[in-house]
Amino acid sequence: MVARMLFSIGILLSLCMSCNQGGSTSEPDIPTQGFDYALVIHGGAGFSNPSSLGDLKIKQYTQVLTEALNRGHDMLKDGGTSEDAVVEVIAFLEDSPLFNAGKGAVFTHDGQNELDASIMNGRDRGAGAVAAIRQVKNPIKAAQAVMNHSEHVLLTSDGADQFAIDQGLERVDTSYFFTQDNWDRLQGILSQERETGSSDRVEDRDWKFGTVGAVALDRSGNLTAGTSTGGMTNKRYDRVGDSPLIGAGTYADNKTCGVSCTGHGEYFIRYGVAADVTHRMSYLGESVDKAAAEVIRNLKEIGGNGGLIALDTNGHAALPFNTSSMFRGYIAPDTILVELF
Ligand code: ASP
Protein backbone atom coordinates (compact mmCIF):
# COMPACT_ATOMS: atom_id res chain seq x y z
CA MET A 1 0.00 0.00 0.00
CA VAL A 2 2.71 2.44 1.08
CA ALA A 3 4.82 1.25 -1.83
CA ARG A 4 1.94 1.92 -4.22
CA MET A 5 1.42 5.39 -2.79
CA LEU A 6 5.10 6.19 -3.10
CA PHE A 7 5.10 4.90 -6.66
CA SER A 8 2.33 7.34 -7.59
CA ILE A 9 4.22 10.21 -5.98
CA GLY A 10 7.29 9.20 -7.95
CA ILE A 11 5.45 9.28 -11.25
CA LEU A 12 3.94 12.62 -10.33
CA LEU A 13 7.30 14.10 -9.47
CA SER A 14 8.87 12.77 -12.61
CA LEU A 15 6.15 14.37 -14.69
CA CYS A 16 6.88 17.67 -12.94
CA MET A 17 10.62 17.32 -13.47
CA SER A 18 12.41 20.38 -14.59
CA CYS A 19 14.82 20.42 -17.51
CA ASN A 20 18.25 21.78 -16.67
CA GLN A 21 20.35 21.88 -19.80
CA GLY A 22 23.16 23.70 -18.09
CA GLY A 23 23.60 20.99 -15.50
CA SER A 24 22.74 21.23 -11.83
CA THR A 25 24.69 21.49 -8.63
CA SER A 26 21.80 21.44 -6.18
CA GLU A 27 18.50 19.64 -5.72
CA PRO A 28 15.82 22.02 -4.45
CA ASP A 29 13.24 19.26 -3.90
CA ILE A 30 15.30 17.28 -1.38
CA PRO A 31 13.90 17.79 2.13
CA THR A 32 16.17 19.37 4.70
CA GLN A 33 14.88 17.66 7.86
CA GLY A 34 16.66 14.55 9.13
CA PHE A 35 15.50 10.95 8.64
CA ASP A 36 16.52 7.78 10.45
CA TYR A 37 16.70 5.88 7.17
CA ALA A 38 17.02 7.00 3.56
CA LEU A 39 18.20 5.83 0.16
CA VAL A 40 19.57 7.72 -2.80
CA ILE A 41 20.26 6.19 -6.22
CA HIS A 42 21.57 7.17 -9.66
CA GLY A 43 21.26 5.65 -13.10
CA GLY A 44 24.12 7.52 -14.74
CA ALA A 45 24.90 11.04 -15.89
CA GLY A 46 25.35 12.19 -19.46
CA PHE A 47 24.18 14.40 -22.24
CA SER A 48 20.68 13.08 -22.85
CA ASN A 49 17.92 15.62 -23.15
CA PRO A 50 14.16 15.08 -22.98
CA SER A 51 13.68 15.22 -26.75
CA SER A 52 16.42 12.73 -27.57
CA LEU A 53 15.10 10.27 -24.98
CA GLY A 54 11.41 10.26 -25.97
CA ASP A 55 8.31 9.79 -23.82
CA LEU A 56 8.41 6.00 -23.75
CA LYS A 57 12.00 5.79 -22.53
CA ILE A 58 11.38 8.54 -19.96
CA LYS A 59 8.47 6.52 -18.61
CA GLN A 60 10.49 3.29 -18.54
CA TYR A 61 13.46 4.86 -16.74
CA THR A 62 11.15 6.55 -14.23
CA GLN A 63 9.33 3.31 -13.50
CA VAL A 64 12.48 1.26 -12.96
CA LEU A 65 14.08 3.91 -10.74
CA THR A 66 10.87 4.23 -8.71
CA GLU A 67 10.63 0.47 -8.28
CA ALA A 68 14.28 0.35 -7.18
CA LEU A 69 13.63 3.05 -4.56
CA ASN A 70 10.55 1.27 -3.26
CA ARG A 71 12.42 -2.02 -2.92
CA GLY A 72 15.17 -0.37 -0.90
CA HIS A 73 12.66 1.60 1.15
CA ASP A 74 10.74 -1.54 2.15
CA MET A 75 13.93 -3.18 3.39
CA LEU A 76 15.17 -0.14 5.32
CA LYS A 77 11.76 0.59 6.84
CA ASP A 78 11.66 -2.95 8.23
CA GLY A 79 15.08 -2.56 9.85
CA GLY A 80 17.15 -4.08 7.04
CA THR A 81 20.80 -3.10 6.77
CA SER A 82 22.08 -0.45 4.41
CA GLU A 83 24.39 -3.07 2.89
CA ASP A 84 21.51 -5.38 2.01
CA ALA A 85 19.46 -2.48 0.63
CA VAL A 86 22.30 -1.23 -1.59
CA VAL A 87 22.98 -4.71 -2.98
CA GLU A 88 19.27 -5.36 -3.59
CA VAL A 89 18.74 -2.04 -5.36
CA ILE A 90 21.87 -2.20 -7.51
CA ALA A 91 21.24 -5.85 -8.46
CA PHE A 92 17.71 -4.86 -9.51
CA LEU A 93 19.09 -2.09 -11.75
CA GLU A 94 21.76 -4.47 -13.09
CA ASP A 95 18.99 -6.82 -14.24
CA SER A 96 17.43 -4.05 -16.36
CA PRO A 97 18.74 -3.64 -19.92
CA LEU A 98 18.13 0.12 -19.61
CA PHE A 99 21.28 0.83 -17.60
CA ASN A 100 24.97 0.42 -18.35
CA ALA A 101 25.50 -2.17 -15.63
CA GLY A 102 24.89 -5.93 -15.50
CA LYS A 103 22.52 -6.95 -18.32
CA GLY A 104 22.76 -3.58 -20.10
CA ALA A 105 26.56 -3.24 -19.95
CA VAL A 106 28.11 -1.53 -22.96
CA PHE A 107 30.56 -3.24 -25.34
CA THR A 108 34.32 -2.93 -25.41
CA HIS A 109 36.22 -2.22 -28.62
CA ASP A 110 36.55 -6.00 -29.10
CA GLY A 111 32.82 -6.63 -28.72
CA GLN A 112 33.01 -7.98 -25.16
CA ASN A 113 31.33 -6.87 -21.95
CA GLU A 114 33.61 -6.19 -18.99
CA LEU A 115 31.86 -5.25 -15.80
CA ASP A 116 33.07 -3.31 -12.76
CA ALA A 117 31.48 -2.83 -9.31
CA SER A 118 32.35 -1.80 -5.77
CA ILE A 119 30.78 -1.49 -2.35
CA MET A 120 31.88 0.14 0.91
CA ASN A 121 30.52 0.10 4.47
CA GLY A 122 30.69 3.33 6.44
CA ARG A 123 30.67 1.45 9.75
CA ASP A 124 34.16 -0.06 9.49
CA ARG A 125 35.19 1.09 6.01
CA GLY A 126 35.11 -2.51 4.83
CA ALA A 127 35.20 -2.53 1.05
CA GLY A 128 35.09 -4.92 -1.90
CA ALA A 129 35.33 -4.49 -5.65
CA VAL A 130 35.63 -6.37 -8.94
CA ALA A 131 36.90 -5.10 -12.29
CA ALA A 132 36.60 -6.47 -15.82
CA ILE A 133 34.50 -9.50 -14.90
CA ARG A 134 32.58 -11.29 -17.67
CA GLN A 135 30.64 -14.19 -16.23
CA VAL A 136 28.79 -13.09 -13.12
CA LYS A 137 25.18 -11.96 -13.50
CA ASN A 138 25.33 -9.37 -10.70
CA PRO A 139 28.74 -7.70 -10.28
CA ILE A 140 27.60 -5.87 -7.13
CA LYS A 141 27.13 -9.26 -5.43
CA ALA A 142 30.65 -10.20 -6.48
CA ALA A 143 31.95 -6.96 -4.92
CA GLN A 144 30.01 -7.74 -1.73
CA ALA A 145 31.53 -11.24 -1.65
CA VAL A 146 35.03 -9.77 -1.97
CA MET A 147 34.26 -7.46 0.96
CA ASN A 148 32.77 -10.13 3.20
CA HIS A 149 34.57 -13.32 2.22
CA SER A 150 38.09 -12.39 1.18
CA GLU A 151 41.06 -10.61 2.69
CA HIS A 152 41.26 -8.36 -0.38
CA VAL A 153 39.54 -5.22 -1.64
CA LEU A 154 39.82 -5.47 -5.44
CA LEU A 155 39.85 -8.59 -7.63
CA THR A 156 40.05 -8.41 -11.41
CA SER A 157 39.22 -10.28 -14.59
CA ASP A 158 39.18 -14.12 -14.68
CA GLY A 159 40.34 -14.42 -11.08
CA ALA A 160 37.46 -12.26 -9.88
CA ASP A 161 34.97 -14.30 -11.92
CA GLN A 162 36.37 -17.50 -10.46
CA PHE A 163 36.19 -16.15 -6.90
CA ALA A 164 32.56 -15.10 -7.35
CA ILE A 165 31.58 -18.43 -8.86
CA ASP A 166 33.35 -20.26 -6.00
CA GLN A 167 31.24 -18.13 -3.65
CA GLY A 168 28.11 -19.56 -5.29
CA LEU A 169 27.06 -16.46 -7.22
CA GLU A 170 25.00 -16.88 -10.38
CA ARG A 171 27.11 -17.41 -13.48
CA VAL A 172 25.82 -16.51 -16.95
CA ASP A 173 27.03 -17.13 -20.46
CA THR A 174 28.74 -14.05 -21.86
CA SER A 175 25.90 -13.81 -24.43
CA TYR A 176 23.57 -12.82 -21.55
CA PHE A 177 25.04 -9.30 -21.75
CA PHE A 178 24.19 -8.81 -25.43
CA THR A 179 21.75 -5.97 -26.13
CA GLN A 180 21.08 -4.72 -29.64
CA ASP A 181 21.14 -1.04 -28.69
CA ASN A 182 24.60 -1.31 -27.15
CA TRP A 183 25.87 -3.39 -30.07
CA ASP A 184 24.59 -0.81 -32.56
CA ARG A 185 26.19 1.99 -30.56
CA LEU A 186 29.56 0.23 -30.71
CA GLN A 187 29.20 -0.42 -34.45
CA GLY A 188 28.43 3.28 -35.00
CA ILE A 189 31.57 4.33 -33.17
CA LEU A 190 33.71 1.73 -34.95
CA SER A 191 32.53 2.79 -38.39
CA GLN A 192 33.16 6.42 -37.50
CA GLU A 193 36.65 5.45 -36.37
CA ARG A 194 37.24 3.69 -39.68
CA GLU A 195 36.04 6.70 -41.67
CA THR A 196 37.78 9.45 -39.76
CA GLY A 197 40.69 7.62 -38.19
CA SER A 198 39.49 8.53 -34.70
CA SER A 199 36.34 8.49 -32.58
CA ASP A 200 34.69 11.67 -31.29
CA ARG A 201 35.90 12.99 -28.03
CA VAL A 202 33.56 12.03 -25.24
CA GLU A 203 32.49 15.65 -24.78
CA ASP A 204 31.32 15.92 -28.38
CA ARG A 205 28.81 13.08 -28.33
CA ASP A 206 25.17 13.01 -27.27
CA TRP A 207 26.40 10.51 -24.77
CA LYS A 208 24.73 8.73 -21.90
CA PHE A 209 26.95 7.15 -19.29
CA GLY A 210 24.29 4.91 -17.62
CA THR A 211 26.21 3.55 -14.63
CA VAL A 212 24.15 2.75 -11.52
CA GLY A 213 24.82 3.51 -7.86
CA ALA A 214 23.13 3.62 -4.46
CA VAL A 215 23.82 4.97 -0.98
CA ALA A 216 21.67 3.89 1.95
CA LEU A 217 21.35 4.87 5.61
CA ASP A 218 19.77 2.26 7.87
CA ARG A 219 18.00 2.59 11.24
CA SER A 220 21.22 1.64 13.03
CA GLY A 221 22.92 4.72 11.58
CA ASN A 222 25.13 2.81 9.15
CA LEU A 223 25.86 4.03 5.64
CA THR A 224 26.73 1.84 2.65
CA ALA A 225 27.62 3.00 -0.87
CA GLY A 226 27.86 0.94 -4.06
CA THR A 227 28.42 1.46 -7.78
CA SER A 228 28.18 -0.83 -10.82
CA THR A 229 28.99 -0.24 -14.49
CA GLY A 230 29.91 -1.67 -17.86
CA GLY A 231 32.38 1.21 -18.21
CA MET A 232 32.61 3.19 -21.44
CA THR A 233 31.57 2.00 -24.91
CA ASN A 234 34.56 1.12 -27.08
CA LYS A 235 36.94 0.90 -24.13
CA ARG A 236 40.06 -1.10 -24.93
CA TYR A 237 43.35 -2.37 -23.56
CA ASP A 238 41.51 -3.65 -20.43
CA ARG A 239 40.68 -0.09 -19.41
CA VAL A 240 39.18 0.21 -15.92
CA GLY A 241 37.30 3.32 -14.79
CA ASP A 242 36.53 4.81 -11.39
CA SER A 243 33.51 2.70 -10.48
CA PRO A 244 35.42 -0.23 -8.91
CA LEU A 245 37.98 2.05 -7.26
CA ILE A 246 37.37 2.83 -3.61
CA GLY A 247 37.92 6.56 -3.07
CA ALA A 248 37.32 7.43 -6.74
CA GLY A 249 33.87 6.04 -7.65
CA THR A 250 32.63 4.83 -4.26
CA TYR A 251 33.26 5.75 -0.63
CA ALA A 252 31.47 5.56 2.73
CA ASP A 253 32.32 6.71 6.23
CA ASN A 254 29.73 6.89 9.02
CA LYS A 255 31.44 10.03 10.33
CA THR A 256 30.58 11.93 7.16
CA CYS A 257 28.65 10.39 4.27
CA GLY A 258 28.42 7.72 1.58
CA VAL A 259 29.12 8.57 -2.07
CA SER A 260 28.61 6.91 -5.47
CA CYS A 261 29.85 8.62 -8.62
CA THR A 262 29.08 8.49 -12.33
CA GLY A 263 30.79 10.16 -15.23
CA HIS A 264 34.06 10.25 -17.13
CA GLY A 265 36.01 7.84 -14.93
CA GLU A 266 39.52 9.04 -15.68
CA TYR A 267 38.76 12.42 -14.05
CA PHE A 268 37.09 10.80 -11.05
CA ILE A 269 40.19 8.64 -10.53
CA ARG A 270 42.65 11.51 -10.84
CA TYR A 271 40.74 13.72 -8.42
CA GLY A 272 39.72 10.96 -5.96
CA VAL A 273 36.20 12.35 -6.18
CA ALA A 274 34.20 10.11 -3.82
CA ALA A 275 36.71 10.37 -0.97
CA ASP A 276 37.15 14.09 -1.61
CA VAL A 277 33.51 14.74 -0.66
CA THR A 278 33.93 12.96 2.69
CA HIS A 279 37.31 14.60 3.35
CA ARG A 280 35.88 18.07 2.78
CA MET A 281 33.20 17.28 5.33
CA SER A 282 35.68 16.09 7.95
CA TYR A 283 38.50 18.57 7.39
CA LEU A 284 36.54 21.67 6.40
CA GLY A 285 33.36 20.97 8.36
CA GLU A 286 31.24 21.38 5.23
CA SER A 287 27.71 20.00 4.90
CA VAL A 288 27.12 17.14 2.47
CA ASP A 289 25.41 19.61 0.10
CA LYS A 290 28.29 22.05 0.07
CA ALA A 291 31.03 19.42 -0.16
CA ALA A 292 29.35 17.53 -3.01
CA ALA A 293 28.55 20.71 -4.96
CA GLU A 294 32.10 22.03 -4.64
CA VAL A 295 33.65 18.77 -5.81
CA ILE A 296 31.42 18.57 -8.88
CA ARG A 297 31.98 22.24 -9.68
CA ASN A 298 35.75 21.82 -9.41
CA LEU A 299 35.58 18.77 -11.62
CA LYS A 300 33.80 20.72 -14.37
CA GLU A 301 36.53 23.34 -14.32
CA ILE A 302 39.15 20.77 -15.28
CA GLY A 303 36.89 19.14 -17.92
CA GLY A 304 35.47 16.25 -15.90
CA ASN A 305 31.85 15.46 -16.81
CA GLY A 306 29.54 13.65 -14.45
CA GLY A 307 27.84 13.72 -11.08
CA LEU A 308 27.47 11.95 -7.78
CA ILE A 309 24.99 11.03 -5.10
CA ALA A 310 25.85 11.46 -1.43
CA LEU A 311 23.95 10.77 1.78
CA ASP A 312 24.95 11.70 5.33
CA THR A 313 24.07 10.04 8.62
CA ASN A 314 21.10 12.38 9.13
CA GLY A 315 19.56 11.24 5.86
CA HIS A 316 20.47 14.46 4.04
CA ALA A 317 21.19 13.84 0.37
CA ALA A 318 23.10 15.74 -2.31
CA LEU A 319 22.79 14.86 -5.99
CA PRO A 320 24.93 17.33 -7.96
CA PHE A 321 25.92 16.86 -11.61
CA ASN A 322 27.56 19.04 -14.24
CA THR A 323 26.08 17.35 -17.33
CA SER A 324 22.62 17.95 -18.81
CA SER A 325 21.17 14.87 -17.17
CA MET A 326 21.67 12.54 -14.25
CA PHE A 327 19.03 9.90 -13.61
CA ARG A 328 18.47 9.99 -9.87
CA GLY A 329 16.13 9.26 -7.02
CA TYR A 330 15.76 9.72 -3.29
CA ILE A 331 13.45 8.03 -0.80
CA ALA A 332 12.92 8.47 2.95
CA PRO A 333 9.83 8.14 5.17
CA ASP A 334 6.92 9.77 3.26
CA THR A 335 9.25 11.34 0.70
CA ILE A 336 10.20 10.26 -2.80
CA LEU A 337 11.89 12.04 -5.67
CA VAL A 338 12.68 10.72 -9.16
CA GLU A 339 14.23 13.02 -11.73
CA LEU A 340 16.06 12.51 -14.99
CA PHE A 341 17.18 15.97 -16.18
N1 ASP B 1 32.39 6.17 -14.45
C1 ASP B 1 32.20 5.09 -15.39
C2 ASP B 1 33.52 4.75 -16.02
O1 ASP B 1 34.29 5.65 -16.31
C3 ASP B 1 31.22 5.42 -16.45
C4 ASP B 1 29.91 5.95 -15.96
O2 ASP B 1 29.80 6.44 -14.86
O3 ASP B 1 28.95 5.89 -16.71
O4 ASP B 1 33.77 3.60 -16.29
Coordinates of C-alpha atoms and ligand atoms in Angstrom, one line a residue:
M1 CA 0.0 0.0 0.0
V2 CA 2.7 2.4 1.1
A3 CA 4.8 1.2 -1.8
R4 CA 1.9 1.9 -4.2
M5 CA 1.4 5.4 -2.8
L6 CA 5.1 6.2 -3.1
F7 CA 5.1 4.9 -6.7
S8 CA 2.3 7.3 -7.6
I9 CA 4.2 10.2 -6.0
G10 CA 7.3 9.2 -7.9
I11 CA 5.4 9.3 -11.2
L12 CA 3.9 12.6 -10.3
L13 CA 7.3 14.1 -9.5
S14 CA 8.9 12.8 -12.6
L15 CA 6.1 14.4 -14.7
C16 CA 6.9 17.7 -12.9
M17 CA 10.6 17.3 -13.5
S18 CA 12.4 20.4 -14.6
C19 CA 14.8 20.4 -17.5
N20 CA 18.2 21.8 -16.7
Q21 CA 20.4 21.9 -19.8
G22 CA 23.2 23.7 -18.1
G23 CA 23.6 21.0 -15.5
S24 CA 22.7 21.2 -11.8
T25 CA 24.7 21.5 -8.6
S26 CA 21.8 21.4 -6.2
E27 CA 18.5 19.6 -5.7
P28 CA 15.8 22.0 -4.5
D29 CA 13.2 19.3 -3.9
I30 CA 15.3 17.3 -1.4
P31 CA 13.9 17.8 2.1
T32 CA 16.2 19.4 4.7
Q33 CA 14.9 17.7 7.9
G34 CA 16.7 14.6 9.1
F35 CA 15.5 11.0 8.6
D36 CA 16.5 7.8 10.5
Y37 CA 16.7 5.9 7.2
A38 CA 17.0 7.0 3.6
L39 CA 18.2 5.8 0.2
V40 CA 19.6 7.7 -2.8
I41 CA 20.3 6.2 -6.2
H42 CA 21.6 7.2 -9.7
G43 CA 21.3 5.6 -13.1
G44 CA 24.1 7.5 -14.7
A45 CA 24.9 11.0 -15.9
G46 CA 25.3 12.2 -19.5
F47 CA 24.2 14.4 -22.2
S48 CA 20.7 13.1 -22.9
N49 CA 17.9 15.6 -23.2
P50 CA 14.2 15.1 -23.0
S51 CA 13.7 15.2 -26.7
S52 CA 16.4 12.7 -27.6
L53 CA 15.1 10.3 -25.0
G54 CA 11.4 10.3 -26.0
D55 CA 8.3 9.8 -23.8
L56 CA 8.4 6.0 -23.7
K57 CA 12.0 5.8 -22.5
I58 CA 11.4 8.5 -20.0
K59 CA 8.5 6.5 -18.6
Q60 CA 10.5 3.3 -18.5
Y61 CA 13.5 4.9 -16.7
T62 CA 11.2 6.6 -14.2
Q63 CA 9.3 3.3 -13.5
V64 CA 12.5 1.3 -13.0
L65 CA 14.1 3.9 -10.7
T66 CA 10.9 4.2 -8.7
E67 CA 10.6 0.5 -8.3
A68 CA 14.3 0.3 -7.2
L69 CA 13.6 3.1 -4.6
N70 CA 10.5 1.3 -3.3
R71 CA 12.4 -2.0 -2.9
G72 CA 15.2 -0.4 -0.9
H73 CA 12.7 1.6 1.1
D74 CA 10.7 -1.5 2.1
M75 CA 13.9 -3.2 3.4
L76 CA 15.2 -0.1 5.3
K77 CA 11.8 0.6 6.8
D78 CA 11.7 -3.0 8.2
G79 CA 15.1 -2.6 9.8
G80 CA 17.2 -4.1 7.0
T81 CA 20.8 -3.1 6.8
S82 CA 22.1 -0.4 4.4
E83 CA 24.4 -3.1 2.9
D84 CA 21.5 -5.4 2.0
A85 CA 19.5 -2.5 0.6
V86 CA 22.3 -1.2 -1.6
V87 CA 23.0 -4.7 -3.0
E88 CA 19.3 -5.4 -3.6
V89 CA 18.7 -2.0 -5.4
I90 CA 21.9 -2.2 -7.5
A91 CA 21.2 -5.9 -8.5
F92 CA 17.7 -4.9 -9.5
L93 CA 19.1 -2.1 -11.7
E94 CA 21.8 -4.5 -13.1
D95 CA 19.0 -6.8 -14.2
S96 CA 17.4 -4.1 -16.4
P97 CA 18.7 -3.6 -19.9
L98 CA 18.1 0.1 -19.6
F99 CA 21.3 0.8 -17.6
N100 CA 25.0 0.4 -18.3
A101 CA 25.5 -2.2 -15.6
G102 CA 24.9 -5.9 -15.5
K103 CA 22.5 -6.9 -18.3
G104 CA 22.8 -3.6 -20.1
A105 CA 26.6 -3.2 -19.9
V106 CA 28.1 -1.5 -23.0
F107 CA 30.6 -3.2 -25.3
T108 CA 34.3 -2.9 -25.4
H109 CA 36.2 -2.2 -28.6
D110 CA 36.5 -6.0 -29.1
G111 CA 32.8 -6.6 -28.7
Q112 CA 33.0 -8.0 -25.2
N113 CA 31.3 -6.9 -21.9
E114 CA 33.6 -6.2 -19.0
L115 CA 31.9 -5.3 -15.8
D116 CA 33.1 -3.3 -12.8
A117 CA 31.5 -2.8 -9.3
S118 CA 32.4 -1.8 -5.8
I119 CA 30.8 -1.5 -2.3
M120 CA 31.9 0.1 0.9
N121 CA 30.5 0.1 4.5
G122 CA 30.7 3.3 6.4
R123 CA 30.7 1.5 9.7
D124 CA 34.2 -0.1 9.5
R125 CA 35.2 1.1 6.0
G126 CA 35.1 -2.5 4.8
A127 CA 35.2 -2.5 1.0
G128 CA 35.1 -4.9 -1.9
A129 CA 35.3 -4.5 -5.7
V130 CA 35.6 -6.4 -8.9
A131 CA 36.9 -5.1 -12.3
A132 CA 36.6 -6.5 -15.8
I133 CA 34.5 -9.5 -14.9
R134 CA 32.6 -11.3 -17.7
Q135 CA 30.6 -14.2 -16.2
V136 CA 28.8 -13.1 -13.1
K137 CA 25.2 -12.0 -13.5
N138 CA 25.3 -9.4 -10.7
P139 CA 28.7 -7.7 -10.3
I140 CA 27.6 -5.9 -7.1
K141 CA 27.1 -9.3 -5.4
A142 CA 30.7 -10.2 -6.5
A143 CA 31.9 -7.0 -4.9
Q144 CA 30.0 -7.7 -1.7
A145 CA 31.5 -11.2 -1.7
V146 CA 35.0 -9.8 -2.0
M147 CA 34.3 -7.5 1.0
N148 CA 32.8 -10.1 3.2
H149 CA 34.6 -13.3 2.2
S150 CA 38.1 -12.4 1.2
E151 CA 41.1 -10.6 2.7
H152 CA 41.3 -8.4 -0.4
V153 CA 39.5 -5.2 -1.6
L154 CA 39.8 -5.5 -5.4
L155 CA 39.9 -8.6 -7.6
T156 CA 40.1 -8.4 -11.4
S157 CA 39.2 -10.3 -14.6
D158 CA 39.2 -14.1 -14.7
G159 CA 40.3 -14.4 -11.1
A160 CA 37.5 -12.3 -9.9
D161 CA 35.0 -14.3 -11.9
Q162 CA 36.4 -17.5 -10.5
F163 CA 36.2 -16.1 -6.9
A164 CA 32.6 -15.1 -7.4
I165 CA 31.6 -18.4 -8.9
D166 CA 33.4 -20.3 -6.0
Q167 CA 31.2 -18.1 -3.6
G168 CA 28.1 -19.6 -5.3
L169 CA 27.1 -16.5 -7.2
E170 CA 25.0 -16.9 -10.4
R171 CA 27.1 -17.4 -13.5
V172 CA 25.8 -16.5 -16.9
D173 CA 27.0 -17.1 -20.5
T174 CA 28.7 -14.1 -21.9
S175 CA 25.9 -13.8 -24.4
Y176 CA 23.6 -12.8 -21.6
F177 CA 25.0 -9.3 -21.7
F178 CA 24.2 -8.8 -25.4
T179 CA 21.7 -6.0 -26.1
Q180 CA 21.1 -4.7 -29.6
D181 CA 21.1 -1.0 -28.7
N182 CA 24.6 -1.3 -27.2
W183 CA 25.9 -3.4 -30.1
D184 CA 24.6 -0.8 -32.6
R185 CA 26.2 2.0 -30.6
L186 CA 29.6 0.2 -30.7
Q187 CA 29.2 -0.4 -34.4
G188 CA 28.4 3.3 -35.0
I189 CA 31.6 4.3 -33.2
L190 CA 33.7 1.7 -34.9
S191 CA 32.5 2.8 -38.4
Q192 CA 33.2 6.4 -37.5
E193 CA 36.6 5.4 -36.4
R194 CA 37.2 3.7 -39.7
E195 CA 36.0 6.7 -41.7
T196 CA 37.8 9.5 -39.8
G197 CA 40.7 7.6 -38.2
S198 CA 39.5 8.5 -34.7
S199 CA 36.3 8.5 -32.6
D200 CA 34.7 11.7 -31.3
R201 CA 35.9 13.0 -28.0
V202 CA 33.6 12.0 -25.2
E203 CA 32.5 15.6 -24.8
D204 CA 31.3 15.9 -28.4
R205 CA 28.8 13.1 -28.3
D206 CA 25.2 13.0 -27.3
W207 CA 26.4 10.5 -24.8
K208 CA 24.7 8.7 -21.9
F209 CA 26.9 7.2 -19.3
G210 CA 24.3 4.9 -17.6
T211 CA 26.2 3.6 -14.6
V212 CA 24.1 2.7 -11.5
G213 CA 24.8 3.5 -7.9
A214 CA 23.1 3.6 -4.5
V215 CA 23.8 5.0 -1.0
A216 CA 21.7 3.9 2.0
L217 CA 21.4 4.9 5.6
D218 CA 19.8 2.3 7.9
R219 CA 18.0 2.6 11.2
S220 CA 21.2 1.6 13.0
G221 CA 22.9 4.7 11.6
N222 CA 25.1 2.8 9.1
L223 CA 25.9 4.0 5.6
T224 CA 26.7 1.8 2.7
A225 CA 27.6 3.0 -0.9
G226 CA 27.9 0.9 -4.1
T227 CA 28.4 1.5 -7.8
S228 CA 28.2 -0.8 -10.8
T229 CA 29.0 -0.2 -14.5
G230 CA 29.9 -1.7 -17.9
G231 CA 32.4 1.2 -18.2
M232 CA 32.6 3.2 -21.4
T233 CA 31.6 2.0 -24.9
N234 CA 34.6 1.1 -27.1
K235 CA 36.9 0.9 -24.1
R236 CA 40.1 -1.1 -24.9
Y237 CA 43.4 -2.4 -23.6
D238 CA 41.5 -3.6 -20.4
R239 CA 40.7 -0.1 -19.4
V240 CA 39.2 0.2 -15.9
G241 CA 37.3 3.3 -14.8
D242 CA 36.5 4.8 -11.4
S243 CA 33.5 2.7 -10.5
P244 CA 35.4 -0.2 -8.9
L245 CA 38.0 2.1 -7.3
I246 CA 37.4 2.8 -3.6
G247 CA 37.9 6.6 -3.1
A248 CA 37.3 7.4 -6.7
G249 CA 33.9 6.0 -7.6
T250 CA 32.6 4.8 -4.3
Y251 CA 33.3 5.8 -0.6
A252 CA 31.5 5.6 2.7
D253 CA 32.3 6.7 6.2
N254 CA 29.7 6.9 9.0
K255 CA 31.4 10.0 10.3
T256 CA 30.6 11.9 7.2
C257 CA 28.6 10.4 4.3
G258 CA 28.4 7.7 1.6
V259 CA 29.1 8.6 -2.1
S260 CA 28.6 6.9 -5.5
C261 CA 29.9 8.6 -8.6
T262 CA 29.1 8.5 -12.3
G263 CA 30.8 10.2 -15.2
H264 CA 34.1 10.3 -17.1
G265 CA 36.0 7.8 -14.9
E266 CA 39.5 9.0 -15.7
Y267 CA 38.8 12.4 -14.1
F268 CA 37.1 10.8 -11.0
I269 CA 40.2 8.6 -10.5
R270 CA 42.7 11.5 -10.8
Y271 CA 40.7 13.7 -8.4
G272 CA 39.7 11.0 -6.0
V273 CA 36.2 12.3 -6.2
A274 CA 34.2 10.1 -3.8
A275 CA 36.7 10.4 -1.0
D276 CA 37.2 14.1 -1.6
V277 CA 33.5 14.7 -0.7
T278 CA 33.9 13.0 2.7
H279 CA 37.3 14.6 3.4
R280 CA 35.9 18.1 2.8
M281 CA 33.2 17.3 5.3
S282 CA 35.7 16.1 8.0
Y283 CA 38.5 18.6 7.4
L284 CA 36.5 21.7 6.4
G285 CA 33.4 21.0 8.4
E286 CA 31.2 21.4 5.2
S287 CA 27.7 20.0 4.9
V288 CA 27.1 17.1 2.5
D289 CA 25.4 19.6 0.1
K290 CA 28.3 22.1 0.1
A291 CA 31.0 19.4 -0.2
A292 CA 29.3 17.5 -3.0
A293 CA 28.5 20.7 -5.0
E294 CA 32.1 22.0 -4.6
V295 CA 33.7 18.8 -5.8
I296 CA 31.4 18.6 -8.9
R297 CA 32.0 22.2 -9.7
N298 CA 35.8 21.8 -9.4
L299 CA 35.6 18.8 -11.6
K300 CA 33.8 20.7 -14.4
E301 CA 36.5 23.3 -14.3
I302 CA 39.1 20.8 -15.3
G303 CA 36.9 19.1 -17.9
G304 CA 35.5 16.3 -15.9
N305 CA 31.9 15.5 -16.8
G306 CA 29.5 13.6 -14.5
G307 CA 27.8 13.7 -11.1
L308 CA 27.5 12.0 -7.8
I309 CA 25.0 11.0 -5.1
A310 CA 25.8 11.5 -1.4
L311 CA 24.0 10.8 1.8
D312 CA 24.9 11.7 5.3
T313 CA 24.1 10.0 8.6
N314 CA 21.1 12.4 9.1
G315 CA 19.6 11.2 5.9
H316 CA 20.5 14.5 4.0
A317 CA 21.2 13.8 0.4
A318 CA 23.1 15.7 -2.3
L319 CA 22.8 14.9 -6.0
P320 CA 24.9 17.3 -8.0
F321 CA 25.9 16.9 -11.6
N322 CA 27.6 19.0 -14.2
T323 CA 26.1 17.3 -17.3
S324 CA 22.6 18.0 -18.8
S325 CA 21.2 14.9 -17.2
M326 CA 21.7 12.5 -14.2
F327 CA 19.0 9.9 -13.6
R328 CA 18.5 10.0 -9.9
G329 CA 16.1 9.3 -7.0
Y330 CA 15.8 9.7 -3.3
I331 CA 13.5 8.0 -0.8
A332 CA 12.9 8.5 2.9
P333 CA 9.8 8.1 5.2
D334 CA 6.9 9.8 3.3
T335 CA 9.2 11.3 0.7
I336 CA 10.2 10.3 -2.8
L337 CA 11.9 12.0 -5.7
V338 CA 12.7 10.7 -9.2
E339 CA 14.2 13.0 -11.7
L340 CA 16.1 12.5 -15.0
F341 CA 17.2 16.0 -16.2
Ligands
ASP1 N1 32.4 6.2 -14.5 C1 32.2 5.1 -15.4 C2 33.5 4.8 -16.0 O1 34.3 5.6 -16.3 C3 31.2 5.4 -16.5 C4 29.9 6.0 -16.0 O2 29.8 6.4 -14.9 O3 28.9 5.9 -16.7 O4 33.8 3.6 -16.3

